[in-house]
Coordinates of C-alpha atoms in Angstrom, one line a residue:
X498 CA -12.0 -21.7 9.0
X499 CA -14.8 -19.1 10.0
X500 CA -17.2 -19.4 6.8
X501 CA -20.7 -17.2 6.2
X502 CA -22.5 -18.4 2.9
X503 CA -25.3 -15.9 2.1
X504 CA -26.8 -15.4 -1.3
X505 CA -24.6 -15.7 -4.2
X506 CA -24.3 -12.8 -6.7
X507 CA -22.1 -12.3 -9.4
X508 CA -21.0 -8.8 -8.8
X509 CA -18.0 -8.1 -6.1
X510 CA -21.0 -5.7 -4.4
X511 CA -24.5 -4.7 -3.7
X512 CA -26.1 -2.3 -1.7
X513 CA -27.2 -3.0 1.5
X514 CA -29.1 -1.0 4.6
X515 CA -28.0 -3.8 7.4
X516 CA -27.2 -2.2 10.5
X517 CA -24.0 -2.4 11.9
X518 CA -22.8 -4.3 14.6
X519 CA -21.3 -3.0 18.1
X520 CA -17.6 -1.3 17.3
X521 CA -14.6 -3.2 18.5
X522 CA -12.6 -1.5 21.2
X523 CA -10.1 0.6 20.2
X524 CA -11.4 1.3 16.8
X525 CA -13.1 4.6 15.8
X526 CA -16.5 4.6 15.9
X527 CA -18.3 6.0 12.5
X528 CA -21.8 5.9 11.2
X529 CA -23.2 4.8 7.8
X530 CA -25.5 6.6 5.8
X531 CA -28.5 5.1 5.5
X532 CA -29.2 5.2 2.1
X533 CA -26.5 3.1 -0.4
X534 CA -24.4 5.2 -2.5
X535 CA -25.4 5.6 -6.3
X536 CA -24.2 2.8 -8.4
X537 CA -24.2 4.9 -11.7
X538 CA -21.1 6.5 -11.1
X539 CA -22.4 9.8 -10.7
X540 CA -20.7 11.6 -8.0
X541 CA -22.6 13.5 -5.0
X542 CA -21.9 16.5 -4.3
X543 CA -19.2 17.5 -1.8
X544 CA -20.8 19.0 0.7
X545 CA -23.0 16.0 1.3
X546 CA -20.2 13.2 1.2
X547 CA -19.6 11.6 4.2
X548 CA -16.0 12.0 6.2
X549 CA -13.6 9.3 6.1
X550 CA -14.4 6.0 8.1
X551 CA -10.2 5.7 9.2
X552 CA -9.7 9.8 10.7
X553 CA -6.6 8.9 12.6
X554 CA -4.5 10.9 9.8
X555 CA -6.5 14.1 11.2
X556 CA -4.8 14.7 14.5
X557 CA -1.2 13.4 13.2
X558 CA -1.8 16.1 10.8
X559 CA -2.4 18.3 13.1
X560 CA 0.5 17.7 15.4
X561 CA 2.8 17.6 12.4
X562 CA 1.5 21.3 11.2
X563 CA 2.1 22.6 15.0
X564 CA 5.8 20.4 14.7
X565 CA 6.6 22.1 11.5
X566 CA 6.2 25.5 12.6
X567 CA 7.8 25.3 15.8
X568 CA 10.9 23.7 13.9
X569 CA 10.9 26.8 11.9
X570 CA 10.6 29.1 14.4
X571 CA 13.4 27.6 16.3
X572 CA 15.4 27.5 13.2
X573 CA 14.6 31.1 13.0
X574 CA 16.1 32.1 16.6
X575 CA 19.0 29.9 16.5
X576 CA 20.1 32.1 13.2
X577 CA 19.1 34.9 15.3
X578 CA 21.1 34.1 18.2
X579 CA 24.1 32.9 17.1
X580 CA 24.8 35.2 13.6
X581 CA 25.5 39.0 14.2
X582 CA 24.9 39.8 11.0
X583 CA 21.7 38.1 10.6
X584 CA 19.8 41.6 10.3
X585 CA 22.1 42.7 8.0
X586 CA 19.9 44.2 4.3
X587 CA 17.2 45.3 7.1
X588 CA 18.8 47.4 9.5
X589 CA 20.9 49.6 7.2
X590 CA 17.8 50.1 4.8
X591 CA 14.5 52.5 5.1
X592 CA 11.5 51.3 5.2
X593 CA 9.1 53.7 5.7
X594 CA 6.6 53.0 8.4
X595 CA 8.4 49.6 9.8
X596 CA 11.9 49.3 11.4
X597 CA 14.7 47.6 10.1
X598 CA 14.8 45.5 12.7
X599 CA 10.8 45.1 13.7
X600 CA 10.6 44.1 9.7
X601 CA 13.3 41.6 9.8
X602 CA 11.8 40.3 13.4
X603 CA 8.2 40.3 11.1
X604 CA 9.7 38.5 8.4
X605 CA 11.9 35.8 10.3
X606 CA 9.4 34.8 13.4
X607 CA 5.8 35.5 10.9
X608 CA 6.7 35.1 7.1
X609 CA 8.9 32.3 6.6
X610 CA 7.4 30.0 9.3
X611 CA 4.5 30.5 7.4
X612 CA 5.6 30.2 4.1
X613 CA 7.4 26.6 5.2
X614 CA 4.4 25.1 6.5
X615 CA 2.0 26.6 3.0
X616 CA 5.0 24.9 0.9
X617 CA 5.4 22.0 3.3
X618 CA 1.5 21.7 2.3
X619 CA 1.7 22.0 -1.4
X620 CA 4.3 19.8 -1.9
X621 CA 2.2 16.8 -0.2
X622 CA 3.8 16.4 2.8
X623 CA 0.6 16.3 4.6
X624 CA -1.2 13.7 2.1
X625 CA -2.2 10.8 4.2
X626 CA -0.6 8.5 1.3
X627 CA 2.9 9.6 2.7
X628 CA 2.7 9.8 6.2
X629 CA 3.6 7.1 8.7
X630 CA 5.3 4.7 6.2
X631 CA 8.6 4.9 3.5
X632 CA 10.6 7.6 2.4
X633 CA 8.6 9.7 0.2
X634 CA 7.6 12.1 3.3
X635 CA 11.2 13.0 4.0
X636 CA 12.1 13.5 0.0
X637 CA 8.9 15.5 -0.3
X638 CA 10.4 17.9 2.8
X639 CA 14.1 17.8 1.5
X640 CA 12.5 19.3 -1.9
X641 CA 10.4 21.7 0.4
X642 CA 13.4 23.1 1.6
X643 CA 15.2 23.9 -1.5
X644 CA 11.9 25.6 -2.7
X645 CA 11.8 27.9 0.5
X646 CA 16.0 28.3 -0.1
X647 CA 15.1 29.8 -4.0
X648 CA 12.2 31.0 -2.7
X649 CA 14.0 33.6 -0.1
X650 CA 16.7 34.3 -2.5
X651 CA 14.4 35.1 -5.4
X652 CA 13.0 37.7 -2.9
X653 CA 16.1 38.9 -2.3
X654 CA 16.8 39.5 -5.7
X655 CA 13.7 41.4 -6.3
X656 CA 13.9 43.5 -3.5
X657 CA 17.9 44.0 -3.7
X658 CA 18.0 43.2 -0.2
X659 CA 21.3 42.0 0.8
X660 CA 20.8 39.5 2.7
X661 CA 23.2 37.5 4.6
X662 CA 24.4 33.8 2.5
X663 CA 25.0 32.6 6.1
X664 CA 22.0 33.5 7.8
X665 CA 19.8 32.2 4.9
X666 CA 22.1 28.6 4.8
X667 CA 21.7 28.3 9.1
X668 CA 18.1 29.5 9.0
X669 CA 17.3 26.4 5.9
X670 CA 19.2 23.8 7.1
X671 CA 18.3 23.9 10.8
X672 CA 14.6 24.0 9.7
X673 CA 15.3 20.7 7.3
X674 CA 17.0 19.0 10.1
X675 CA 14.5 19.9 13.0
X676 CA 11.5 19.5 10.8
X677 CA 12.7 15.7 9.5
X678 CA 13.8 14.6 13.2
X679 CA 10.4 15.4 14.9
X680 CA 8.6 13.9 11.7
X681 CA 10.4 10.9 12.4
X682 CA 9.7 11.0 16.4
X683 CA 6.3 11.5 15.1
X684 CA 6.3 8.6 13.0
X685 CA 8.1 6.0 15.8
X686 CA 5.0 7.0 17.9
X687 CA 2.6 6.5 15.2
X688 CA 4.4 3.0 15.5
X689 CA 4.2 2.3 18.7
X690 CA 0.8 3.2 18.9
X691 CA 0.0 1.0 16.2
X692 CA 1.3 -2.2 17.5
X693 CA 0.1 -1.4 20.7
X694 CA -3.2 -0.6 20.8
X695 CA -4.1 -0.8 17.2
X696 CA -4.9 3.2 17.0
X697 CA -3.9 4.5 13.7
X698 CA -4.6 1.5 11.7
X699 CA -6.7 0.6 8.8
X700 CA -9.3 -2.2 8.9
X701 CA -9.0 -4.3 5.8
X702 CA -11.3 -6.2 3.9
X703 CA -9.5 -8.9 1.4
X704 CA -11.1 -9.8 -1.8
X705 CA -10.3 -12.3 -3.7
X706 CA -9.7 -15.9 -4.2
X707 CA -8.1 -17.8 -0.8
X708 CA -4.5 -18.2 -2.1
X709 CA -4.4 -14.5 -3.6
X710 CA -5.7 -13.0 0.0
X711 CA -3.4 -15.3 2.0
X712 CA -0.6 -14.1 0.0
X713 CA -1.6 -9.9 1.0
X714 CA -2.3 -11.0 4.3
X715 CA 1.3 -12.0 4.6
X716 CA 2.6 -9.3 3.1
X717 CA 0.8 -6.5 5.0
X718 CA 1.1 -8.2 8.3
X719 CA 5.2 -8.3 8.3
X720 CA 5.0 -5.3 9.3
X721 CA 2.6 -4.1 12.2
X722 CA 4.1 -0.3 11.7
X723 CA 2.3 0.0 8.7
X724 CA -0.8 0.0 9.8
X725 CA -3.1 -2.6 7.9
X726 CA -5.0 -4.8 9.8
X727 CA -7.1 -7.5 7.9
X728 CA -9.9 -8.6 9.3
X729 CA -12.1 -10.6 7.2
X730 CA -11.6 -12.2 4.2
X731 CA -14.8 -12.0 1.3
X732 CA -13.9 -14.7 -1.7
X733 CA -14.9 -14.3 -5.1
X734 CA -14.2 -18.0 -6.2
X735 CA -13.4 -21.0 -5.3
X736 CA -15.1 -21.1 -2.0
X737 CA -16.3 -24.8 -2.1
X738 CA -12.5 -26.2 -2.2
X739 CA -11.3 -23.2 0.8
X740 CA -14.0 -25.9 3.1
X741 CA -12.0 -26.7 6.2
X742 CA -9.0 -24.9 5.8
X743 CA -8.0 -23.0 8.6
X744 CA -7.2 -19.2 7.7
X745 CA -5.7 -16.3 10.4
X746 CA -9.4 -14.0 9.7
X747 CA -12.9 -15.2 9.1
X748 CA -14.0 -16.3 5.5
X749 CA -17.0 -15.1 3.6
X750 CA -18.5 -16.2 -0.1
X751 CA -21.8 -14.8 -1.5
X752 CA -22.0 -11.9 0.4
X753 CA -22.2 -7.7 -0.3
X754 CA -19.3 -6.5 0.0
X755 CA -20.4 -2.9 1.7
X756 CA -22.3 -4.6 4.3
X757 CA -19.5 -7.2 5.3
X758 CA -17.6 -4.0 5.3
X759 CA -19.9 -2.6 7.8
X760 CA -20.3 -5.5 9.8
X761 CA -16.6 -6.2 11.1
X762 CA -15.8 -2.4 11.0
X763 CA -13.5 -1.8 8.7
X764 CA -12.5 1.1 6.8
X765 CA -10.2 -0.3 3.8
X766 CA -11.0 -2.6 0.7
X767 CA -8.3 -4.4 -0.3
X768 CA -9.1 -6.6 -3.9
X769 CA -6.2 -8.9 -4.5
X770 CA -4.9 -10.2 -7.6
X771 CA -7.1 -11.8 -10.4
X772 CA -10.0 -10.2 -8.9
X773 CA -8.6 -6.4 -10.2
X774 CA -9.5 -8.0 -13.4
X775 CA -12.9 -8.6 -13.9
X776 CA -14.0 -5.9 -17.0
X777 CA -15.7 -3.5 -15.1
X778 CA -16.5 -4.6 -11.7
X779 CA -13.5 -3.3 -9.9
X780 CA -14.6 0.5 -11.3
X781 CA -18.4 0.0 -10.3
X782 CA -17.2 -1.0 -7.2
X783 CA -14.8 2.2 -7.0
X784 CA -18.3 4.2 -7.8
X785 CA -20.0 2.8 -4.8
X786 CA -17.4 3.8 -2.4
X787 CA -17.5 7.2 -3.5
X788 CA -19.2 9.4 -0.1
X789 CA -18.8 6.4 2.0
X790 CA -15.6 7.0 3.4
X791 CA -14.4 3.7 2.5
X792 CA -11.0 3.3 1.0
X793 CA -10.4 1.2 -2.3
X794 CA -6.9 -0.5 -2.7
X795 CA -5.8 -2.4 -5.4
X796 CA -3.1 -5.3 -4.5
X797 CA -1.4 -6.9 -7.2
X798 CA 0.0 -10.0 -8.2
X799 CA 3.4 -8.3 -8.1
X800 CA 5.3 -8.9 -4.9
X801 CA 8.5 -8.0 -3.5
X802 CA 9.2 -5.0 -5.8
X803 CA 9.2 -1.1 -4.4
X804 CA 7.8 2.0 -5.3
X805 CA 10.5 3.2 -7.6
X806 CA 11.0 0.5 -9.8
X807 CA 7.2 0.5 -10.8
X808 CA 5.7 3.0 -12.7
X809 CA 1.9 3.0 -14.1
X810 CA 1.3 4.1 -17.6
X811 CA -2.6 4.5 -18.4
X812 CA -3.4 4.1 -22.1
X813 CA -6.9 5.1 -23.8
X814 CA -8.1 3.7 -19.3
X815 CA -5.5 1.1 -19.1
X816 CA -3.8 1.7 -16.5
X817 CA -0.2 -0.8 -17.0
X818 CA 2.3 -1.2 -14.1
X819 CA 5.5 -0.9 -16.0
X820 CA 8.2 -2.7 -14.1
X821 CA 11.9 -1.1 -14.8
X822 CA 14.8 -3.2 -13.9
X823 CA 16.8 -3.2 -10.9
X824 CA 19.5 -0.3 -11.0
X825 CA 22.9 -2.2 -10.2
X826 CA 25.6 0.1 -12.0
X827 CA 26.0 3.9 -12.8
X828 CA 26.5 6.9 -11.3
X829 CA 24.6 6.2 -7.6
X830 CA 26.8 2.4 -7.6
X831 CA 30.0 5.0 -7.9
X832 CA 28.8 7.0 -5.4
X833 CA 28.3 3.8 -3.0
X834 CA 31.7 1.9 -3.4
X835 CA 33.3 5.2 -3.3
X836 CA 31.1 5.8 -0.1
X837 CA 32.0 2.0 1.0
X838 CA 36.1 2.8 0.8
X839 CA 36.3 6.4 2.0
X840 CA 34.2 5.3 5.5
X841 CA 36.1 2.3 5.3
X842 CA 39.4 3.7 5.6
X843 CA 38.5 5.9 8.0
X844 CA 36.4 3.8 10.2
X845 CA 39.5 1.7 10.7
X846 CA 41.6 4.8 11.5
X847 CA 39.0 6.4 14.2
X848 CA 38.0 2.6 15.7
X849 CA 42.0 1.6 15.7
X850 CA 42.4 1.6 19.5
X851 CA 39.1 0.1 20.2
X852 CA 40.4 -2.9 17.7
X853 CA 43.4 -3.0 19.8
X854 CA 41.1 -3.6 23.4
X855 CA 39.0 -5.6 22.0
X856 CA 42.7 -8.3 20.8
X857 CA 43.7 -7.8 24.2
X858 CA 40.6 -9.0 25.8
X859 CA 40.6 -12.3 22.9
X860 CA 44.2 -12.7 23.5
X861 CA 43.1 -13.3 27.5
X862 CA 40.3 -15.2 27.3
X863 CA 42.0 -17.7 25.0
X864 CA 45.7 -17.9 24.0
X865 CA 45.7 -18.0 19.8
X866 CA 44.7 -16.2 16.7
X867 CA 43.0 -12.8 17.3
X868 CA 41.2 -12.7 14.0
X869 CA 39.3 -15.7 12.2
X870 CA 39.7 -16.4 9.0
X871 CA 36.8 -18.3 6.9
X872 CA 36.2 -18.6 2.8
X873 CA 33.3 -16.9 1.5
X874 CA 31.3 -16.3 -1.5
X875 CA 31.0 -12.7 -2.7
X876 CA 29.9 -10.8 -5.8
X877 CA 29.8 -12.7 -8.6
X878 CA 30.6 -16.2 -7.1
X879 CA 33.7 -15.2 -6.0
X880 CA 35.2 -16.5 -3.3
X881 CA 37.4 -14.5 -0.6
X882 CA 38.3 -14.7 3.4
X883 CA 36.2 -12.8 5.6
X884 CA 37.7 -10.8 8.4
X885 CA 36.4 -11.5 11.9
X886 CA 37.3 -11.1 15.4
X887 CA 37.8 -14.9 16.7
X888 CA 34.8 -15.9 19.4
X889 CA 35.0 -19.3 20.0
X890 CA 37.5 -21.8 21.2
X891 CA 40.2 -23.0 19.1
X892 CA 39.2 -26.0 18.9
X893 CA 35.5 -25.4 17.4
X894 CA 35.7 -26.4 14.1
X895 CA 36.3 -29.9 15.5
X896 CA 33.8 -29.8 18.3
X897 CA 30.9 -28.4 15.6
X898 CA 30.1 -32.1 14.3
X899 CA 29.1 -33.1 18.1
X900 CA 26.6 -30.3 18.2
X901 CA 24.9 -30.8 15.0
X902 CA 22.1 -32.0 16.2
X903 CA 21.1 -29.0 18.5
X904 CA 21.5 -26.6 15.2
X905 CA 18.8 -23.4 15.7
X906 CA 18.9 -22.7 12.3
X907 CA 17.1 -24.0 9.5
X908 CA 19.3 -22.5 6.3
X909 CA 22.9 -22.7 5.9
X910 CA 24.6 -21.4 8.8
X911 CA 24.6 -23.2 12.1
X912 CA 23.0 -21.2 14.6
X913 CA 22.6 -22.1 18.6
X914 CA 21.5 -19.5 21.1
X915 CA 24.0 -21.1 23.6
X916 CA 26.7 -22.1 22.0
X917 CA 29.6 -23.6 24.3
X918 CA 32.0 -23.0 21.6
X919 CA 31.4 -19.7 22.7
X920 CA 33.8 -18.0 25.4
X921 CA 32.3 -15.5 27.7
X922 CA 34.2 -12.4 26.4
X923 CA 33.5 -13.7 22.5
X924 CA 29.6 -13.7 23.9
X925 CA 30.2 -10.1 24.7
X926 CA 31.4 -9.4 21.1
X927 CA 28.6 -11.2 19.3
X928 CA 25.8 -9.3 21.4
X929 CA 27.2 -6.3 20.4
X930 CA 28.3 -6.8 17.0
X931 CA 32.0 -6.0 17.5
X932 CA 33.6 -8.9 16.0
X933 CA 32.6 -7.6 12.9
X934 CA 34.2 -4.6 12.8
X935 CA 37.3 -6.0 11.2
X936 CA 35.3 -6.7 8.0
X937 CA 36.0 -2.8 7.3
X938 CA 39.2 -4.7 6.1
X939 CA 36.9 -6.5 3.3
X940 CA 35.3 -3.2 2.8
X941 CA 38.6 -1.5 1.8
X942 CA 39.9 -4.3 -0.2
X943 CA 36.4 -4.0 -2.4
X944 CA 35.3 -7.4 -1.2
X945 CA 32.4 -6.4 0.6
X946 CA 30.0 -3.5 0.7
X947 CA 29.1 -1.4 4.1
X948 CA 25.4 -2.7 3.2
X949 CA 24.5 -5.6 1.5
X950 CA 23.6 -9.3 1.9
X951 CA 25.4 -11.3 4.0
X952 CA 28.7 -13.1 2.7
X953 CA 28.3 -16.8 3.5
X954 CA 30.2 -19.9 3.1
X955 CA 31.7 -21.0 0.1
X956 CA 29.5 -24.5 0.6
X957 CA 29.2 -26.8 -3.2
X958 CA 25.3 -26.6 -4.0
X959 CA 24.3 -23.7 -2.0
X960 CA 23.6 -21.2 -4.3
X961 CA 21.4 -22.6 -7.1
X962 CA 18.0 -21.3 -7.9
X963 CA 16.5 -17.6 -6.5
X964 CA 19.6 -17.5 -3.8
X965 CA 22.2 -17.1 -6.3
X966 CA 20.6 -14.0 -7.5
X967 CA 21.3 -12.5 -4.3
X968 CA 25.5 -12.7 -5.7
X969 CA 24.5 -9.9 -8.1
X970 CA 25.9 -7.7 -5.7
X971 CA 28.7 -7.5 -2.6
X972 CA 28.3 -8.6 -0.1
X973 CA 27.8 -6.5 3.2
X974 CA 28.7 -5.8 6.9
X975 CA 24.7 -5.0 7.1
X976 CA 22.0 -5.7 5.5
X977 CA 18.4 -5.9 5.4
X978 CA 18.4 -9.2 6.9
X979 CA 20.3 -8.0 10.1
X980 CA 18.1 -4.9 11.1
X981 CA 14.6 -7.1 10.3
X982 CA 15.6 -9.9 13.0
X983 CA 19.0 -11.2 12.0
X984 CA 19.5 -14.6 13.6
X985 CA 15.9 -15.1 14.3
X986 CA 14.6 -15.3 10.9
X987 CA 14.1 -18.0 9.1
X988 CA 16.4 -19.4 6.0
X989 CA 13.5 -18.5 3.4
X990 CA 12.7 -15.3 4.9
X991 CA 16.3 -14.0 5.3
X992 CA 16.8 -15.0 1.6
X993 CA 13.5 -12.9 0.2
X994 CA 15.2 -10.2 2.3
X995 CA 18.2 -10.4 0.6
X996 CA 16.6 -10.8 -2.9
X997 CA 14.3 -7.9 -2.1
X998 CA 17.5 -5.9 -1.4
X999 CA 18.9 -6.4 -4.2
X1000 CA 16.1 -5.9 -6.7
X1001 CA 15.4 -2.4 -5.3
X1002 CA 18.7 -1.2 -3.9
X1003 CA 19.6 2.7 -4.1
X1004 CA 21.1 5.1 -2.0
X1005 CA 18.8 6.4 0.3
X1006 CA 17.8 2.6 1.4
X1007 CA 21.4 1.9 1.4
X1008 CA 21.3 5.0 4.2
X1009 CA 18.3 3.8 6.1
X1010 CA 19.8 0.4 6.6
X1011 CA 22.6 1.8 8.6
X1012 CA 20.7 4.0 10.4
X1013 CA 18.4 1.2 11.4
X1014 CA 21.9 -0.6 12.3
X1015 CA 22.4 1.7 15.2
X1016 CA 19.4 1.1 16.8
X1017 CA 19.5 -2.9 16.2
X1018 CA 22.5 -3.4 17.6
X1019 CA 21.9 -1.1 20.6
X1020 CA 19.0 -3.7 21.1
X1021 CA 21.5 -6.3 21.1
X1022 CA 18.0 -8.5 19.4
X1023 CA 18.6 -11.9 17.5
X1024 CA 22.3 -11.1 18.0
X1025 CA 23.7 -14.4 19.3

C-alpha cells in the first residue's frame, strides 16, 4: 500500500498554495488559482470563478447540439419529400409579404429545428449530469418531443392553420428516432473513448475510511463506460490499522484534501459513507470547492439500488434518501407478462422453420431427443421443465461425474469452456444462443419471463439466504447476468446481478436488456 502521512488535522480540508505536479498523459491539463477559495461560504462572484477542471462535456455538447439539429432538419425533408400534402395550411393561405410555400420552407428548415434544439435545452438534455450514462437523457428527449408535438399544434390552433396530422406525426417521430440513435452513437463513442484512452473521464479522489472507499472503488470501476477513475485514496480514520494492506490506488492520511487533489490531477471528490456525516464538515468542504472547478460527490452507504427507487426529501437542511420498495405488481407487471405472451407466441410463429433446421441438424449430429428436458426452479420456488434444444451427447448426464474435477465455474452450474460432452453442431448452438430459443415455450406457458434471472436447477439447499430473493420474480430467457458477461462471471457476481435486477426492475430496463441481447450474442462473448 502506497501511504503519505503529513500533518494531521481534524477537518476533511485546508487550504493549500502547493504547486502542482506535471499532468498525466491523456488528462486535461488545468490550472489552479493561486489563492485558496474562501472558507466562509461566501460565494465569488461569477465572472471571476474558475472553469471546470473535467471540460470533456464541452465538445460532446457541442457535437450533440450540431447532431440534434441535423436530425431535425432531416426529419424535416423526409416529411417534405415523401408527403404531398405537407404544405398544405400554407399554400392555399395569404400571407402578405412571404409565400405560402417560402413561409412553410422558413418554418420547416429554420423554426422548428430551432425550436427542438432551445426545448431539447430546457428540458436538460444537455446537463452534464445526464449525458454519457443511464436513461434519463433518452426520457428527457422522448418528453422533448411531445412538447414540440403540443407545441406545433398549439400554434396551429392559434393561427387556424390547417395543418397536415400526417406531416406533423412524420416530421416528430422521425426527429425522436434520429435524434435518440445518434445520441446513442454518440454515447458508444464516448465509451470507447473512455476505456481506451481514458478521455472523458473523471479523476476521483476517495474519502473516507479504507473499507468505505474500497467498497466505491468497486462499484464505480465495474463499469469503465462510466467514466470514474479513482486515483488516490485520502482516509479520514483508521489509518494506523490500513498499514500494509495492499489497495488498487495510493493511500493518504493527514493530508489537505485540495492539495492531494491537485497533486494526482483529479477533478472529482468523492466522500464515501460515514464520512458524509460529520456535522458540518462535508458543507465547509462544499464551500471550498466553490470557483475551483472541483466536483463534490456524495457516495452513500446505500448500494445496489437505482435512481428511481430513491428519492431525497430535505427537511428544515436534512436532506433524507427515502428508499421506496421495489415495484413487483401493477399496471407496468401487466403490461410485461402481457408483453412476455404476445412476443412469445409470435416469436415461435415467425422462428418456426428456423426451429425446424436447427432439429434437423441435432437429429444428424446425434440420433435421439431433439429437445432437453431439465427441472428448474421458477417464481416463487416452483419448480417446472425448461425447454432447450439438446447439445450434448446422450450419454452426458452419466459422463458429468468424470469431469467434475475440471468444473469452470465456481456457483451452481457446471461450466467448462471445452466441454466434450459437447458435439460440434451443439457448439454452434451454444455460441450463438439458439438452443434457447425453445424456451419461448416456457414463456407462453407463463413459466418464464422474456427478461429475468436465470432459471436454475431445482438443487435441495441452493436457494437460502440473499439468492432466494432473486425467486421473487420469473424467471427469464435474458437477463442482466447474460448481457454483463454470462458465463464468465463469477457465482457472487451473477447473483448481485440478479438481485439488483430484481430490486429495480421496470419496463424500460426490461427493454434495454434485450436490446443489449442483440449485441451480446452477435459477440458470441462468455457464450460457451
Amino acid at each position: 500500500m502506497r501511504e503519505d502521512v503529513g500533518e494531521v488535522t481534524t477537518s476533511l480540508h485546508r487550504p493549500s498554495t502547493d504547486s502542482s505536479r506535471s499532468q498525466p498523459v491523456g488528462y486535461e491539463s488545468f490550472e489552479w488559482q493561486e489563492t485558496p477559495p474562501p472558507s466562509n461560504g461566501v460565494p465569488r462572484s461569477a465572472w471571476t470563478r474558475q472553469r471546470r477542471v473535467s471540460r470533456w462535456h464541452r465538445p460532446y455538447t457541442f457535437a450533440l447540439v450540431i447532431v440534434d439539429l441535423l436530425s431535425a432538419l432531416v426529419a424535416s425533408y423526409i416529411a417534405d419529400s415523401l408527403l404531398e400534402k405537407s404544405k398544405s395550411g400554407f399554400i392555399n393561405r395569404s400571407w402578405g409579404l412571404f409565400d405560402g410555400i417560402e413561409l412553410f420552407n422558413f418554418f420547416a428548415y429554420v423554426v422548428l429545428p430551432l425550436g427542438w434544439l432551445f426545448l431539447l435545452w430546457t428540458a436538460g438534455t444537455y446537463d452534464r449530469r445526464y449525458l454519457g450514462l443511464g436513461s434519463e437523457e433518452y426520457k428527457r428527449v422522448v418528453r422533448t418531443s411531445v412538447t414540440v408535438v403540443a407545441s406545433v399544434s398549439l400554434l396551429a390552433f392559434a393561427t387556424k392553420t390547417d395543418l397536415s396530422r400526417g406531416t406533423v406525426a412524420t416530421v416528430s417521430l422521425s426527429a425522436l428516432v434520429l435524434i435518440l440513435v445518434n445520441r446513442a452513437m454518440a454515447r458508444q463513442i464516448l465509451h470507447y473513448s473512455r476505456r481506451r484512452t481514458g478521455h472523458g473521464a473523471h479523476r476521483m479522489v476517495l474519502v473516507g475510511t479504507l473499507p468505505e472507499a474500497l467498497e466505491v472503488y468497486t462499484h464505480v470501476t465495474r463499469s469503465p463506460a462510466a467514466g470514474l477513475i479513482p486515483v488516490a485514496i485520502h482516509l479520514t480514520d483508521g489509518f494506523s490499522a490500513a498499514r500494509g494492506i495492499e489497495t488498487p490506488v495510493p493511500v493518504f492520511a493527514g493530508r489537505d484534501v485540495l492539495a492531494l487533489v491537485r497533486e494526482v490531477s483529479a477533478d472529482t471528490i468523492a466522500v464515501c459513507g460515514s464520512a458524509s456525516a460529520e456535522p458540518g464538515e462535508l458543507r465547509r468542504l462544499a464551500w471550498q470547492l466553490e470557483g475551483t472547478g472541483v466536483d463534490l460527490v456524495v457516495a452513500p452507504q446505500l448500494t445496489d439500488i437505482a435512481g428511481p427507487r430513491v428519492h431525497i426529501r430535505p427537511i428544515e437542511g436534512l436532506p433524507l434518501l427515502h428508499v421506496e420498495e421495489p415495484t413487483l405488481s401493477g399496471p407496468g407487471w401487466l403490461i410485461k407478462n402481457l408483453m412476455d405472451r404476445v412476443a412469445a407466441a409470435l416469436g415461435l410463429l415467425l422462428i418456426s422453420p428456423i426451429l425446424a433446421i436447427i432439429a434437423l441438424g441435432i437429429s444428424l449430429s446425434d440420433p435421439g431427443p431433439v429437445f432437453f428436458r431439465q427441472t428448474r426452479v421458477g417464481h416463487d420456488g416452483r419448480t417446472f421443465r425448461v425447454w432447450k434444444f439438446r447439445t450434448m451427447y446422450q450419454d452426458a448426464e452419466e459422463r458429468k461425474a468424470t469431469l467434475e474435477e475440471l468444473n469452470e465455474s465456481d456457483g451452481m452450474l457446471f461450466k467448462m469452456k471445452h466441454d466434450p460432452r459437447i458435439f460440434a453442431f451443439g457448439q454452434k448452438l451454444r455460441a450463438t444462443s439458439l438452443d434457447e430459443l425453445p424456451q419461448l415455450i416456457n414463456v407462453l406457458k407463463g413459466e418464464m419471463s422474456l427478461v429475468g434471472p436465470r432459471p436454475l436447477p431445482a438443487d435441495d439447499g441452493d436457494y437460502l439466504g440473499d439468492v432466494r430473493r432473486r425467486l421473487l420474480v420469473r424467471p427469464g430467457i435474458t437477463g442482466l447476468w447474460q448481457v454483463s458477461g454470462r458465463s464468465d462471471l463469477s457465482w457472487d457476481e451473477a447473483v448481485r446481478l440478479d438481485l439488483y435486477y430484481v430490486d429495480n426492475w421496470s419496463l424500460t430496463y426490461d427493454l434495454s436488456i434485450l436490446w443489449r441481447t442483440i449485441w451480446v450474442v452477435l459477440k458470441r462473448k462468455g457464450a460457451y
